[in-house]
Amino acid sequence: MPASIHLLPENLCNQIAAGEVVERPASVVKELVENSLDAHATQITIEIEGGGSRLIRVSDDGDGMGKDDVFLCLERHATSKIASSADLFRLQTLGFRGEALPSIAAVSRLTVRSQTAAAPEGWELYVEAGTVKKAGAIGLPTGTTIEVRDLFFNTPARRKFLRKEETEFGHIAELVTRLALCSPEVQFQLVHNQRTILNAPRQHRLEERIATLLGRPLLADLVKVDKSDPGAGLELRGLISHPNLHRSSSAAIYTYINGRYVRDRVVQHAILDGLRHLFPRGRYPVAVLFLSIPGAAVDVNVHPTKHEVRFSQQSLVHDFIAGGIKEALRPGIEVLGCQLPVLDRSHGTSGSYGGTVTLPVAASVSVLVAPQVAEVPQVSEPVVTWAAPAVAAPFAGSYFSSLRIIGQFRASYIVAEDDEHLLLIDQHAAHERIGFERLRREFHGGAVARQGLLFPEIVEFDFKETALLSEYLDPLRRLGFELEPFGPRTFALKAVPQLLAGRDNFVQLLHDIASDLGELGISRRIEDAIDSFLLLISCHGMVRARQKLSQIEMTALLADLDRIDFNAHCPHGRPVYSRLSDPEIARLFRRSA
Ligand code: ADP
Ligand code: MG
C-alpha cells in the first residue's frame, strides 16, 4: 500500500532547501555578504577558518535587525525585501527569497547577533541544526554578525564532498572578489585562519578596486567600456583587457546585471562576439562589466545559485553588448599567434586535447597569425595538394638531417629537398614539437630541467589562481616552476623550465596554467593534464614564426627533428612539414612527368 501523503516537517524542508542553496562554504559566504550589502553596510569583515568548514563569520555595520527580526530571519520565506510579485520585477536587493538563513541554519551551528541604531540593546540567537538553543539581549554596535560553525556537521554525506581547505578557500576568495568588484564603496576584509588575505578600503573608482583584487599590473592593459542606449534603457560600463592581455579560460570575465553578478550564456557570448577577430582564437579577456537594464526587461528569478538570467529581448541585449565591446577595443588590432592544443575541458580521464587554440607568442601588437600549411595554389585541374601528415611523421633515423636546405621562406618556413620531394618545414611547429618531446622525456624521467632565476620574480595572481597554485606547488615544481608563497596573493618565482630561460613570458604562462588547473574539476587529476601543460611550456619556449634562421640553425633544427620520437603520443598539433613529390610538381605545371 502506498504511504499516505503528509506535510514534511519545517526542519526537513530547510535541509532540503539547503541542498539547493548551500553547496559549499563559499555559498554561505555569498548569502551572508549579500545580506550585508542589502543592509547598506559600508564595512564587511569575513573571517574564515579551515576553508570555511570550521568557521564562517561575517560582520557588518549595516542596518541591523530588531529583536523580532532576529527571530523571524530564520523562518522560511521570511524576507524584508519583497512583498508582492510586482516587486520581483523591480528588485533593488541581492536577496529576496528569504530562504538562505533558514537553509544555512539547518546544516550548521549558527549564531546571529544584531543591533539596530534605534534599539537600546541588541539580540543574540544560537541555533543548532535549525533548532533555537539560546536567545538573549546583548550590547553591540549597530550592525549584524552571523557566525556559521561546523557546516554540514549533521549531514555527513555533504561534508564528505568538501574539498581541500585551500580549494574551498579559493572558492570563497573568488566569491568575495565578485562581490567586492561591484561595490567599491564598501570596505572588505577577508581573513583566513587569522591571516588577513584581503583588505580593500573604500574606493571610489573601479580601477582601484580591480588593482586591489585582481592585481595592479592588469591596469596597463585595460580599456574603458562605456556605451548607452537611452531608448532601450541600456547601459554598459566597465573595463576590458586590450588584446595584449588574455587568458586561456573565461574565468576572469566578471559580469553584472543591475549590480548582481551573473554568468550568463547570452552575455558571455555577446562579449566574445564583440572581440572576435581581435583576440586570438580560443582566448578570453580579463573584464569587469556592468550592464544596466530596466527591471522589467530581465528576469533574475531563474535559479537561487546559478547565475543565469532571462532577457525579454535577448538579441537586442546581445547586440548592444557586442557593439559596446567592439567600440571599446576599436578594430584593426591583430595579435601574434601560434596554434596549439588545449586542455580537454570535457571531464573524462584521458590526457587528450580538445580542439586548438591560438596562443600569444609576443606581447607586441602586429599582424601575424601562424599560418596553416597545406595552402594550395589555386589551379583548376588537376588538383595537387601538399602532403601534410596529420599526426606522426613516418621517418625514423636521419631523414631530416639528410635533406638539402634550399633556404627560408618568409622567415617562417625552411625550404628543403630530398631526391624526390620538395619540402616546406614550419620552423615554429617543428620547434614546438621538439620542445614538447624533450619536456615529456624530462618530466617522465623525474622532473623538467629547471633554471634558477638570479633574482626571484614576485608574481601577483588573483585569489582563485593563488588558491589553485598553492594546491599544486609540487606538480608545478616537477613542471619546472619553483614557486614559493610570498604574500597573500603573490609568489616568489625562483626557477623556470630551462626551455624558457631567457624568455620573459612566464607570467602569462603561469596565469594560463592556473586557469587550466581551475578547469580540471574534481573528476580529473593533474596527471591527466600534464601533457597540455608541457605543451603550453613548449609553445612559450619555442622559436617564433618570422625569425630569420642561419644555415647552421636550420641544420640544427632538422637534426633535432630526427632525434625526437614523433610517434610517441603526439598532440593533435599542426603538421610540422609538408611535401610535394616530383610528379605532383610536374602535374602542377601540366607536364607529363
Ligand atoms: P533574503 O535575503 O532573501 O531576504 P535571507 O534568509 O538571506 O533572505 O535573510 C532573511 C532576512 O534577514 C532578510 O530579508 C533581512 O531582513 C534579514 N537579514 C539577514 N542578514 C542581515 C544583515 N546582515 N543585516 C540586516 N538584516 C539582515
Ligand atoms: Mg539573503
Coordinates of C-alpha atoms and ligand atoms in Angstrom, one line a residue:
M1 CA 0.0 0.0 0.0
P2 CA 1.4 3.5 -0.8
A3 CA 2.3 5.6 2.1
S4 CA -0.2 8.3 2.8
I5 CA 0.6 11.9 1.9
H6 CA 1.9 14.1 4.7
L7 CA 3.5 17.6 5.0
L8 CA 7.2 17.5 5.7
P9 CA 8.4 19.0 9.0
E10 CA 9.8 22.5 8.7
N11 CA 13.3 21.5 9.6
L12 CA 13.4 18.8 6.9
C13 CA 12.2 21.4 4.3
N14 CA 15.1 23.6 5.3
Q15 CA 17.6 20.8 5.0
I16 CA 16.2 20.1 1.5
A17 CA 16.4 23.8 0.6
A18 CA 20.0 23.8 1.9
G19 CA 20.9 21.2 -0.7
E20 CA 20.0 23.8 -3.3
V21 CA 21.3 27.0 -1.7
V22 CA 24.3 25.7 0.3
E23 CA 26.6 23.8 -2.0
R24 CA 29.9 24.6 -0.2
P25 CA 31.3 27.1 2.3
A26 CA 31.5 29.7 -0.5
S27 CA 27.7 29.6 -1.0
V28 CA 27.3 30.5 2.7
V29 CA 29.7 33.4 2.3
K30 CA 27.8 34.6 -0.7
E31 CA 24.4 34.6 1.1
L32 CA 25.8 36.3 4.2
V33 CA 27.8 39.0 2.3
E34 CA 24.8 39.7 0.0
N35 CA 22.7 40.2 3.1
S36 CA 25.2 42.7 4.5
L37 CA 25.2 44.6 1.2
D38 CA 21.4 44.6 1.2
A39 CA 21.5 46.1 4.7
H40 CA 23.6 49.0 3.4
A41 CA 26.8 48.0 5.1
T42 CA 29.9 50.1 4.4
Q43 CA 32.3 47.7 6.1
I44 CA 32.2 43.9 5.9
T45 CA 34.6 41.6 7.6
I46 CA 34.7 37.9 6.6
E47 CA 36.6 35.6 8.9
I48 CA 37.2 32.1 7.7
E49 CA 38.7 29.1 9.5
G50 CA 39.5 25.7 7.9
G51 CA 38.4 26.7 4.5
G52 CA 35.0 27.6 5.9
S53 CA 34.1 24.2 7.2
R54 CA 35.1 25.2 10.8
L55 CA 34.0 28.8 10.8
I56 CA 32.5 31.5 8.6
R57 CA 31.9 34.8 10.4
V58 CA 30.5 37.8 8.5
S59 CA 30.2 41.1 10.4
D60 CA 28.8 44.2 9.0
D61 CA 28.0 47.8 10.1
G62 CA 24.6 47.7 8.3
D63 CA 21.1 48.5 9.4
G64 CA 20.9 45.6 11.8
M65 CA 17.8 43.8 12.9
G66 CA 15.5 44.4 15.8
K67 CA 14.5 41.6 18.3
D68 CA 11.6 40.3 16.3
D69 CA 13.5 40.3 13.0
V70 CA 16.4 38.4 14.6
F71 CA 13.9 35.5 15.3
L72 CA 12.0 35.9 12.0
C73 CA 15.0 35.9 9.7
L74 CA 15.5 32.2 10.4
E75 CA 12.0 31.3 9.3
R76 CA 11.5 30.0 5.8
H77 CA 10.4 32.6 3.3
A78 CA 10.8 35.4 5.8
T79 CA 12.2 38.4 4.0
S80 CA 12.1 42.1 4.4
K81 CA 13.0 42.6 0.7
I82 CA 9.9 42.0 -1.3
A83 CA 6.2 42.0 -0.5
S84 CA 4.4 41.4 -3.8
S85 CA 5.0 39.7 -7.1
A86 CA 5.4 43.1 -8.8
D87 CA 8.4 43.6 -6.6
L88 CA 10.1 40.7 -8.3
F89 CA 10.5 42.8 -11.4
R90 CA 12.0 45.8 -9.7
L91 CA 14.4 44.2 -7.4
Q92 CA 16.8 46.6 -5.7
T93 CA 18.4 43.9 -3.5
L94 CA 20.6 40.9 -4.0
G95 CA 18.4 38.6 -1.8
F96 CA 14.6 38.2 -2.0
R97 CA 13.7 34.6 -1.5
G98 CA 14.1 34.5 2.3
E99 CA 15.4 31.0 2.3
A100 CA 19.2 31.5 2.8
L101 CA 19.4 31.9 6.5
P102 CA 17.0 29.1 7.5
S103 CA 18.8 26.8 5.0
I104 CA 22.2 27.6 6.4
A105 CA 20.9 27.3 10.0
A106 CA 19.6 23.8 9.1
V107 CA 23.0 22.4 8.4
S108 CA 25.3 24.2 10.9
R109 CA 25.7 25.8 14.3
L110 CA 24.6 29.3 13.7
T111 CA 24.8 32.4 15.8
V112 CA 23.1 35.7 14.8
R113 CA 23.9 38.9 16.7
S114 CA 22.3 42.1 15.6
Q115 CA 21.5 45.6 16.7
T116 CA 19.7 48.5 15.0
A117 CA 20.6 52.1 15.6
A118 CA 17.2 52.7 17.2
A119 CA 17.1 49.8 19.7
P120 CA 18.5 50.1 23.2
E121 CA 20.0 46.7 23.0
G122 CA 21.0 44.0 20.5
W123 CA 19.9 40.4 20.3
E124 CA 21.7 37.2 20.0
L125 CA 20.4 33.8 18.9
Y126 CA 22.1 30.5 18.8
V127 CA 20.6 27.8 16.5
E128 CA 21.9 24.2 16.2
A129 CA 20.7 22.2 13.1
G130 CA 17.7 24.6 12.8
T131 CA 16.7 24.4 16.4
V132 CA 16.9 27.5 18.6
K133 CA 19.1 26.7 21.6
K134 CA 19.7 30.1 23.2
A135 CA 18.5 33.6 22.9
G136 CA 19.2 36.8 24.8
A137 CA 19.9 40.5 24.8
I138 CA 23.4 41.8 24.3
G139 CA 25.1 45.1 23.7
L140 CA 26.6 45.7 20.3
P141 CA 27.5 48.4 17.8
T142 CA 24.9 48.8 15.1
G143 CA 25.1 46.0 12.6
T144 CA 25.0 42.3 12.3
T145 CA 27.3 39.4 12.8
I146 CA 26.5 36.0 11.6
E147 CA 28.7 33.1 12.6
V148 CA 28.4 29.7 11.0
R149 CA 30.3 26.9 12.6
D150 CA 30.8 23.2 11.6
L151 CA 29.0 23.5 8.3
F152 CA 27.2 20.2 7.3
F153 CA 28.0 18.7 10.8
N154 CA 24.6 17.0 10.7
T155 CA 24.7 16.0 7.1
P156 CA 27.9 13.9 6.9
A157 CA 27.3 12.9 3.3
R158 CA 27.6 16.6 2.3
R159 CA 30.6 17.2 4.5
K160 CA 32.4 14.4 2.7
F161 CA 32.2 16.4 -0.5
L162 CA 34.1 19.3 0.8
R163 CA 37.5 19.6 -0.9
K164 CA 40.8 20.6 0.5
E165 CA 40.9 23.7 2.7
E166 CA 42.9 25.7 0.1
T167 CA 40.4 24.8 -2.6
E168 CA 37.3 25.8 -0.5
F169 CA 39.0 29.0 0.5
G170 CA 39.8 29.7 -3.2
H171 CA 36.1 29.5 -3.9
I172 CA 35.4 31.8 -1.0
A173 CA 38.0 34.3 -2.2
E174 CA 36.6 34.2 -5.7
L175 CA 33.2 34.9 -4.4
V176 CA 34.4 37.8 -2.3
T177 CA 36.2 39.1 -5.3
R178 CA 32.9 39.1 -7.4
L179 CA 31.0 40.9 -4.7
A180 CA 33.7 43.4 -3.9
L181 CA 34.3 44.3 -7.5
C182 CA 30.7 45.6 -7.8
S183 CA 30.8 47.5 -4.6
P184 CA 34.0 49.5 -4.4
E185 CA 32.5 51.9 -1.9
V186 CA 32.3 49.1 0.7
Q187 CA 35.3 48.1 2.7
F188 CA 36.0 44.4 2.5
Q189 CA 38.3 42.4 4.8
L190 CA 38.9 38.8 4.3
V191 CA 40.8 36.7 6.9
H192 CA 41.7 33.1 6.7
N193 CA 43.0 31.2 9.7
Q194 CA 43.7 34.6 11.4
R195 CA 45.7 35.8 8.4
T196 CA 44.4 38.9 6.6
I197 CA 44.2 37.9 2.9
L198 CA 42.5 41.0 1.7
N199 CA 41.9 44.4 2.9
A200 CA 40.1 46.6 0.3
P201 CA 39.4 50.1 1.7
R202 CA 36.5 52.1 0.4
Q203 CA 37.5 53.0 -3.1
H204 CA 35.9 55.4 -5.5
R205 CA 37.0 54.1 -8.8
L206 CA 36.6 50.7 -10.3
E207 CA 40.2 50.8 -11.5
E208 CA 41.4 51.0 -7.9
R209 CA 39.2 48.0 -6.9
I210 CA 40.5 46.0 -9.8
A211 CA 44.0 46.7 -8.8
T212 CA 43.4 45.7 -5.2
L213 CA 41.5 42.5 -6.2
L214 CA 43.0 41.3 -9.4
G215 CA 46.4 42.8 -9.4
R216 CA 47.8 46.2 -10.3
P217 CA 49.8 45.1 -13.4
L218 CA 46.5 44.5 -15.2
L219 CA 45.6 48.1 -15.3
A220 CA 48.1 48.8 -18.0
D221 CA 46.1 46.7 -20.4
L222 CA 42.6 47.6 -19.6
V223 CA 40.4 49.8 -21.7
K224 CA 37.1 51.5 -20.8
V225 CA 33.8 50.3 -22.0
D226 CA 31.1 52.9 -21.9
K227 CA 28.0 52.6 -24.1
S228 CA 24.4 53.5 -23.6
D229 CA 21.2 53.3 -25.5
P230 CA 18.8 55.6 -23.7
G231 CA 15.9 54.5 -25.9
A232 CA 16.1 50.9 -24.7
G233 CA 17.3 52.0 -21.2
L234 CA 20.5 50.0 -21.7
E235 CA 24.0 50.9 -20.3
L236 CA 27.2 49.0 -20.4
R237 CA 30.2 50.3 -18.4
G238 CA 33.4 48.8 -17.1
L239 CA 36.8 47.7 -18.2
I240 CA 38.1 45.1 -20.6
S241 CA 41.6 44.0 -21.5
H242 CA 43.2 45.0 -24.6
P243 CA 44.1 42.1 -27.0
N244 CA 47.6 42.0 -25.5
L245 CA 46.2 40.5 -22.4
H246 CA 44.3 37.4 -22.5
R247 CA 43.6 34.2 -20.6
S248 CA 43.0 30.6 -21.5
S249 CA 39.6 30.5 -19.9
S250 CA 36.7 32.8 -19.3
A251 CA 37.4 32.8 -15.5
A252 CA 38.5 36.4 -15.4
I253 CA 35.3 37.8 -17.1
Y254 CA 33.2 39.3 -14.4
T255 CA 29.8 40.4 -15.5
Y256 CA 27.0 42.1 -13.6
I257 CA 23.4 42.9 -14.4
N258 CA 21.9 45.7 -12.3
G259 CA 24.6 45.2 -9.7
R260 CA 24.1 41.4 -9.5
Y261 CA 26.9 39.0 -10.6
V262 CA 25.8 36.9 -13.4
R263 CA 27.4 34.2 -15.5
D264 CA 25.0 34.2 -18.3
R265 CA 25.4 32.4 -21.7
V266 CA 23.9 35.3 -23.7
V267 CA 26.1 37.9 -22.0
Q268 CA 29.3 35.8 -22.4
H269 CA 28.5 35.1 -26.0
A270 CA 27.9 38.7 -26.7
I271 CA 31.3 39.7 -25.2
L272 CA 33.2 37.1 -27.2
D273 CA 31.3 38.2 -30.3
G274 CA 32.4 41.8 -29.7
L275 CA 36.0 40.9 -29.5
R276 CA 36.0 38.3 -32.3
H277 CA 38.9 38.7 -34.8
L278 CA 40.7 41.0 -32.2
F279 CA 41.6 38.3 -29.7
P280 CA 43.4 35.1 -30.7
R281 CA 41.0 32.3 -31.2
G282 CA 40.1 30.4 -28.0
R283 CA 41.5 33.2 -25.8
Y284 CA 39.5 35.2 -23.3
P285 CA 39.7 38.8 -22.0
V286 CA 40.0 40.0 -18.4
A287 CA 36.9 42.1 -18.0
V288 CA 34.7 43.6 -15.4
L289 CA 31.4 44.8 -16.9
F290 CA 28.2 46.2 -15.6
L291 CA 25.1 46.1 -17.6
S292 CA 22.1 48.2 -16.5
I293 CA 18.8 47.2 -17.9
P294 CA 15.2 48.1 -17.0
G295 CA 14.0 45.6 -14.3
A296 CA 11.0 44.6 -16.4
A297 CA 13.3 43.5 -19.3
V298 CA 15.2 40.9 -17.3
D299 CA 14.2 38.1 -15.0
V300 CA 16.8 37.2 -12.4
N301 CA 14.5 34.8 -10.6
V302 CA 15.7 31.8 -12.5
H303 CA 17.8 29.8 -10.0
P304 CA 18.9 30.6 -6.5
T305 CA 22.6 29.8 -7.1
K306 CA 23.1 29.5 -10.8
H307 CA 23.9 32.8 -12.3
E308 CA 21.6 32.9 -15.2
V309 CA 19.0 35.4 -16.2
R310 CA 16.3 35.7 -18.8
F311 CA 16.0 38.7 -21.1
S312 CA 12.7 39.7 -22.7
Q313 CA 14.6 40.9 -25.7
Q314 CA 17.6 38.7 -25.9
S315 CA 19.0 39.7 -29.3
L316 CA 18.7 43.4 -28.6
V317 CA 20.8 43.0 -25.4
H318 CA 23.2 40.7 -27.1
D319 CA 23.9 43.1 -29.9
F320 CA 24.1 46.0 -27.6
I321 CA 26.8 44.3 -25.5
A322 CA 28.7 43.1 -28.5
G323 CA 28.7 46.6 -30.0
G324 CA 29.9 48.1 -26.8
I325 CA 32.9 45.7 -26.6
K326 CA 33.7 46.3 -30.3
E327 CA 33.7 50.0 -29.9
A328 CA 35.9 49.8 -26.8
L329 CA 38.5 47.7 -28.4
R330 CA 38.4 49.5 -31.7
P331 CA 39.0 47.4 -34.8
G332 CA 42.3 46.9 -36.6
I333 CA 44.3 45.2 -33.9
E334 CA 45.6 41.7 -34.6
V335 CA 47.7 39.6 -32.4
L336 CA 50.6 37.3 -32.9
G337 CA 49.6 33.8 -32.5
C338 CA 50.6 30.2 -32.7
Q339 CA 48.2 27.2 -32.8
L340 CA 48.4 24.7 -30.1
P341 CA 46.2 22.1 -28.4
V342 CA 44.5 23.0 -25.2
L343 CA 43.3 21.1 -22.2
D344 CA 40.2 19.0 -22.9
R345 CA 37.5 20.8 -21.0
S346 CA 35.2 17.8 -21.0
H347 CA 35.5 15.5 -18.0
G348 CA 36.8 12.0 -18.5
T349 CA 40.2 10.7 -17.6
S350 CA 42.2 10.7 -20.8
G351 CA 45.0 13.1 -21.2
S352 CA 43.8 14.1 -24.7
Y353 CA 43.4 17.5 -26.1
G354 CA 40.3 19.0 -27.5
G355 CA 40.5 21.5 -30.3
T356 CA 43.1 24.1 -30.8
V357 CA 43.6 27.5 -29.5
T358 CA 45.7 30.4 -30.7
L359 CA 48.3 31.4 -28.1
P360 CA 50.2 34.6 -28.0
V361 CA 53.8 34.4 -28.8
A362 CA 54.6 38.1 -28.2
A363 CA 53.2 40.9 -26.3
S364 CA 53.7 43.4 -29.1
V365 CA 50.8 44.2 -31.5
S366 CA 51.5 43.3 -35.0
V367 CA 49.9 41.3 -37.8
L368 CA 50.8 37.7 -37.9
V369 CA 49.0 34.5 -37.4
A370 CA 50.7 31.2 -37.5
P371 CA 49.8 30.0 -41.0
Q372 CA 48.2 26.7 -41.6
V373 CA 50.4 24.7 -44.0
A374 CA 48.7 22.9 -46.9
E375 CA 47.8 26.1 -48.7
V376 CA 47.4 25.2 -52.3
P377 CA 47.9 27.5 -55.2
Q378 CA 44.5 27.6 -56.9
V379 CA 44.7 25.7 -60.2
S380 CA 41.6 24.5 -61.9
E381 CA 42.7 21.0 -62.6
P382 CA 44.4 18.7 -61.8
V383 CA 44.3 19.4 -58.2
V384 CA 47.5 18.8 -56.3
T385 CA 47.8 19.0 -52.6
W386 CA 50.8 19.2 -50.4
A387 CA 51.0 16.1 -48.4
A388 CA 50.7 17.2 -44.9
P389 CA 51.0 14.4 -42.4
A390 CA 48.2 14.7 -39.9
V391 CA 50.0 13.5 -36.8
A392 CA 53.1 11.3 -37.0
A393 CA 56.0 11.5 -39.3
P394 CA 56.9 8.2 -40.8
F395 CA 60.5 9.0 -40.8
A396 CA 62.9 7.4 -38.4
G397 CA 66.6 7.9 -38.1
S398 CA 68.2 10.5 -40.2
Y399 CA 65.7 11.7 -42.8
F400 CA 65.6 15.3 -41.8
S401 CA 69.3 15.6 -41.4
S402 CA 69.8 14.2 -44.9
L403 CA 67.7 17.0 -46.5
R404 CA 69.3 19.6 -48.6
I405 CA 68.4 23.1 -47.4
I406 CA 67.3 25.4 -50.2
G407 CA 66.6 28.4 -48.0
Q408 CA 64.0 30.0 -45.8
F409 CA 60.6 31.4 -46.9
R410 CA 59.2 34.4 -45.2
A411 CA 61.3 33.9 -42.2
S412 CA 58.9 31.1 -41.3
Y413 CA 59.5 28.0 -43.3
I414 CA 62.6 26.0 -44.1
V415 CA 62.5 25.1 -47.8
A416 CA 64.4 21.8 -48.4
E417 CA 64.5 18.9 -50.8
D418 CA 65.3 15.2 -50.9
D419 CA 65.8 13.3 -54.1
E420 CA 62.2 13.1 -54.9
H421 CA 60.4 15.8 -53.0
L422 CA 60.2 19.5 -52.3
L423 CA 59.6 20.2 -48.6
L424 CA 58.3 23.0 -46.5
I425 CA 59.1 22.7 -42.8
D426 CA 57.2 25.0 -40.4
Q427 CA 60.0 26.1 -38.1
H428 CA 57.6 27.2 -35.4
A429 CA 55.7 23.9 -35.4
A430 CA 58.9 22.0 -35.5
H431 CA 60.4 23.7 -32.5
E432 CA 57.2 23.3 -30.6
R433 CA 57.2 19.6 -31.3
I434 CA 60.9 19.2 -30.4
G435 CA 60.4 21.2 -27.2
F436 CA 57.4 19.2 -26.2
E437 CA 59.0 15.9 -26.7
R438 CA 62.0 17.0 -24.7
L439 CA 59.9 18.2 -21.8
R440 CA 57.9 15.0 -21.8
R441 CA 61.0 12.9 -21.6
E442 CA 62.4 15.1 -18.8
F443 CA 59.0 15.1 -16.9
H444 CA 58.6 11.3 -17.1
G445 CA 62.2 10.9 -16.1
G446 CA 61.6 12.8 -12.8
A447 CA 61.3 16.5 -13.4
V448 CA 61.6 19.1 -16.1
A449 CA 65.1 20.7 -16.2
R450 CA 64.9 23.9 -14.2
Q451 CA 66.9 27.1 -14.4
G452 CA 67.2 29.2 -11.3
L453 CA 66.4 32.9 -11.6
L454 CA 69.2 35.1 -10.5
F455 CA 66.6 37.4 -8.8
P456 CA 63.4 35.7 -7.8
E457 CA 60.5 37.4 -9.5
I458 CA 57.5 38.3 -7.4
V459 CA 54.4 37.4 -9.4
E460 CA 50.9 38.5 -8.5
F461 CA 47.7 36.5 -9.0
D462 CA 44.1 36.8 -8.2
F463 CA 42.7 34.9 -5.2
K464 CA 41.4 31.9 -7.1
E465 CA 44.7 31.5 -9.0
T466 CA 46.6 31.8 -5.8
A467 CA 44.5 29.0 -4.2
L468 CA 45.0 26.7 -7.2
L469 CA 48.7 27.3 -7.5
S470 CA 49.1 26.7 -3.7
E471 CA 47.4 23.4 -4.0
Y472 CA 49.6 22.3 -6.9
L473 CA 53.0 23.5 -5.9
D474 CA 54.6 20.1 -6.1
P475 CA 53.4 19.2 -9.6
L476 CA 54.4 22.7 -10.7
R477 CA 57.8 22.1 -9.4
R478 CA 58.1 18.9 -11.5
L479 CA 57.0 21.0 -14.5
G480 CA 59.9 23.3 -13.8
F481 CA 58.3 26.1 -11.9
E482 CA 59.7 26.8 -8.4
L483 CA 57.1 28.9 -6.7
E484 CA 57.2 30.0 -3.1
P485 CA 54.3 31.6 -1.3
F486 CA 55.3 35.2 -0.7
G487 CA 52.4 37.5 0.2
P488 CA 48.6 36.8 0.4
R489 CA 48.4 36.8 -3.4
T490 CA 51.9 36.7 -4.5
F491 CA 54.6 34.0 -5.1
A492 CA 58.3 34.3 -5.5
L493 CA 59.2 32.6 -8.7
K494 CA 62.6 31.1 -8.2
A495 CA 63.1 28.8 -11.1
V496 CA 61.5 28.2 -14.5
P497 CA 61.8 25.4 -17.0
Q498 CA 65.1 25.6 -18.7
L499 CA 63.4 25.8 -22.1
L500 CA 62.0 29.1 -21.1
A501 CA 65.3 30.6 -19.8
G502 CA 65.8 34.0 -21.3
R503 CA 62.2 34.4 -22.2
D504 CA 60.1 36.9 -20.3
N505 CA 56.6 35.5 -20.7
F506 CA 56.4 33.3 -17.6
V507 CA 53.8 35.4 -16.1
Q508 CA 51.3 34.9 -18.9
L509 CA 52.1 31.2 -18.9
L510 CA 51.5 30.8 -15.1
H511 CA 48.2 32.6 -15.5
D512 CA 47.3 30.1 -18.2
I513 CA 48.4 27.1 -16.1
A514 CA 46.3 28.4 -13.1
S515 CA 43.4 28.9 -15.3
D516 CA 43.7 25.3 -16.7
L517 CA 44.1 24.0 -13.2
G518 CA 40.8 25.6 -12.4
E519 CA 39.2 23.8 -15.2
L520 CA 40.4 20.4 -14.1
G521 CA 37.4 19.9 -11.9
I522 CA 37.0 17.2 -9.3
S523 CA 36.9 14.3 -11.7
R524 CA 40.3 14.8 -13.2
R525 CA 43.7 14.6 -11.7
I526 CA 46.6 16.8 -12.6
E527 CA 48.5 13.8 -14.1
D528 CA 45.8 13.7 -16.8
A529 CA 46.5 17.3 -17.8
I530 CA 50.3 17.1 -17.7
D531 CA 50.7 16.9 -21.5
S532 CA 48.7 20.0 -22.1
F533 CA 50.9 21.9 -19.6
L534 CA 54.1 20.6 -21.2
L535 CA 52.7 21.8 -24.5
L536 CA 51.9 25.2 -23.1
I537 CA 55.5 25.4 -21.9
S538 CA 57.0 24.3 -25.2
C539 CA 54.9 26.8 -27.1
H540 CA 56.2 29.6 -25.0
G541 CA 59.7 28.4 -25.3
M542 CA 60.0 27.8 -29.0
V543 CA 61.3 29.8 -31.9
R544 CA 58.8 32.2 -33.3
A545 CA 57.5 32.1 -36.7
R546 CA 59.0 35.0 -38.6
Q547 CA 62.5 34.6 -37.3
K548 CA 65.5 34.5 -39.7
L549 CA 67.5 31.4 -39.2
S550 CA 71.1 30.9 -40.2
Q551 CA 72.1 27.8 -42.2
I552 CA 73.6 26.4 -39.0
E553 CA 70.4 26.9 -37.1
M554 CA 68.3 25.3 -39.8
T555 CA 70.7 22.3 -39.9
A556 CA 70.4 22.0 -36.2
L557 CA 66.7 22.2 -36.2
L558 CA 66.5 19.4 -38.8
A559 CA 68.9 17.3 -36.8
D560 CA 66.7 17.8 -33.7
L561 CA 63.7 16.6 -35.6
D562 CA 65.4 13.3 -36.2
R563 CA 66.1 12.9 -32.5
I564 CA 62.5 13.0 -31.3
D565 CA 60.0 10.3 -31.3
F566 CA 57.2 11.6 -33.4
N567 CA 55.0 8.7 -32.9
A568 CA 55.0 8.9 -29.1
H569 CA 51.7 10.2 -28.0
C570 CA 51.6 13.1 -30.4
P571 CA 49.4 16.1 -29.7
H572 CA 46.9 17.0 -32.4
G573 CA 49.0 19.9 -33.4
R574 CA 49.6 21.3 -36.8
P575 CA 51.7 19.5 -39.3
V576 CA 55.4 20.1 -38.9
Y577 CA 56.2 19.8 -42.6
S578 CA 54.5 19.3 -45.9
R579 CA 56.0 18.0 -49.2
L580 CA 55.3 17.7 -52.9
S581 CA 56.7 14.9 -55.0
D582 CA 58.3 15.4 -58.3
P583 CA 55.4 14.1 -60.3
E584 CA 53.0 16.3 -58.3
I585 CA 55.0 19.3 -59.1
A586 CA 55.0 18.3 -62.8
R587 CA 51.3 18.0 -62.7
L588 CA 51.0 21.5 -61.2
F589 CA 52.5 22.7 -64.5
R590 CA 50.6 20.2 -66.6
R591 CA 53.7 18.5 -67.7
S592 CA 53.9 14.8 -68.0
A593 CA 56.5 13.6 -65.5
Ligands
ADP1 P1 16.6 37.3 1.8 O1 18.0 37.9 1.7 O2 16.3 36.6 0.5 O3 15.6 38.2 2.2 P2 17.8 35.7 3.9 O4 17.4 34.4 4.5 O5 19.1 35.8 3.4 O6 16.7 36.1 2.9 O7 17.6 36.8 5.1 C1 16.3 37.0 5.7 C2 16.1 38.4 6.2 O8 17.0 38.6 7.3 C3 16.5 39.5 5.2 O9 15.4 39.8 4.4 C4 16.9 40.6 6.1 O10 15.7 41.3 6.5 C5 17.4 39.9 7.4 N1 18.9 40.0 7.4 C6 19.7 38.9 7.1 N2 21.0 39.3 7.2 C7 21.0 40.6 7.6 C8 22.1 41.5 7.9 N3 23.4 41.2 7.7 N4 21.7 42.8 8.2 C9 20.4 43.1 8.3 N5 19.4 42.3 8.1 C10 19.7 41.0 7.7
MG2 MG 19.7 36.9 1.6

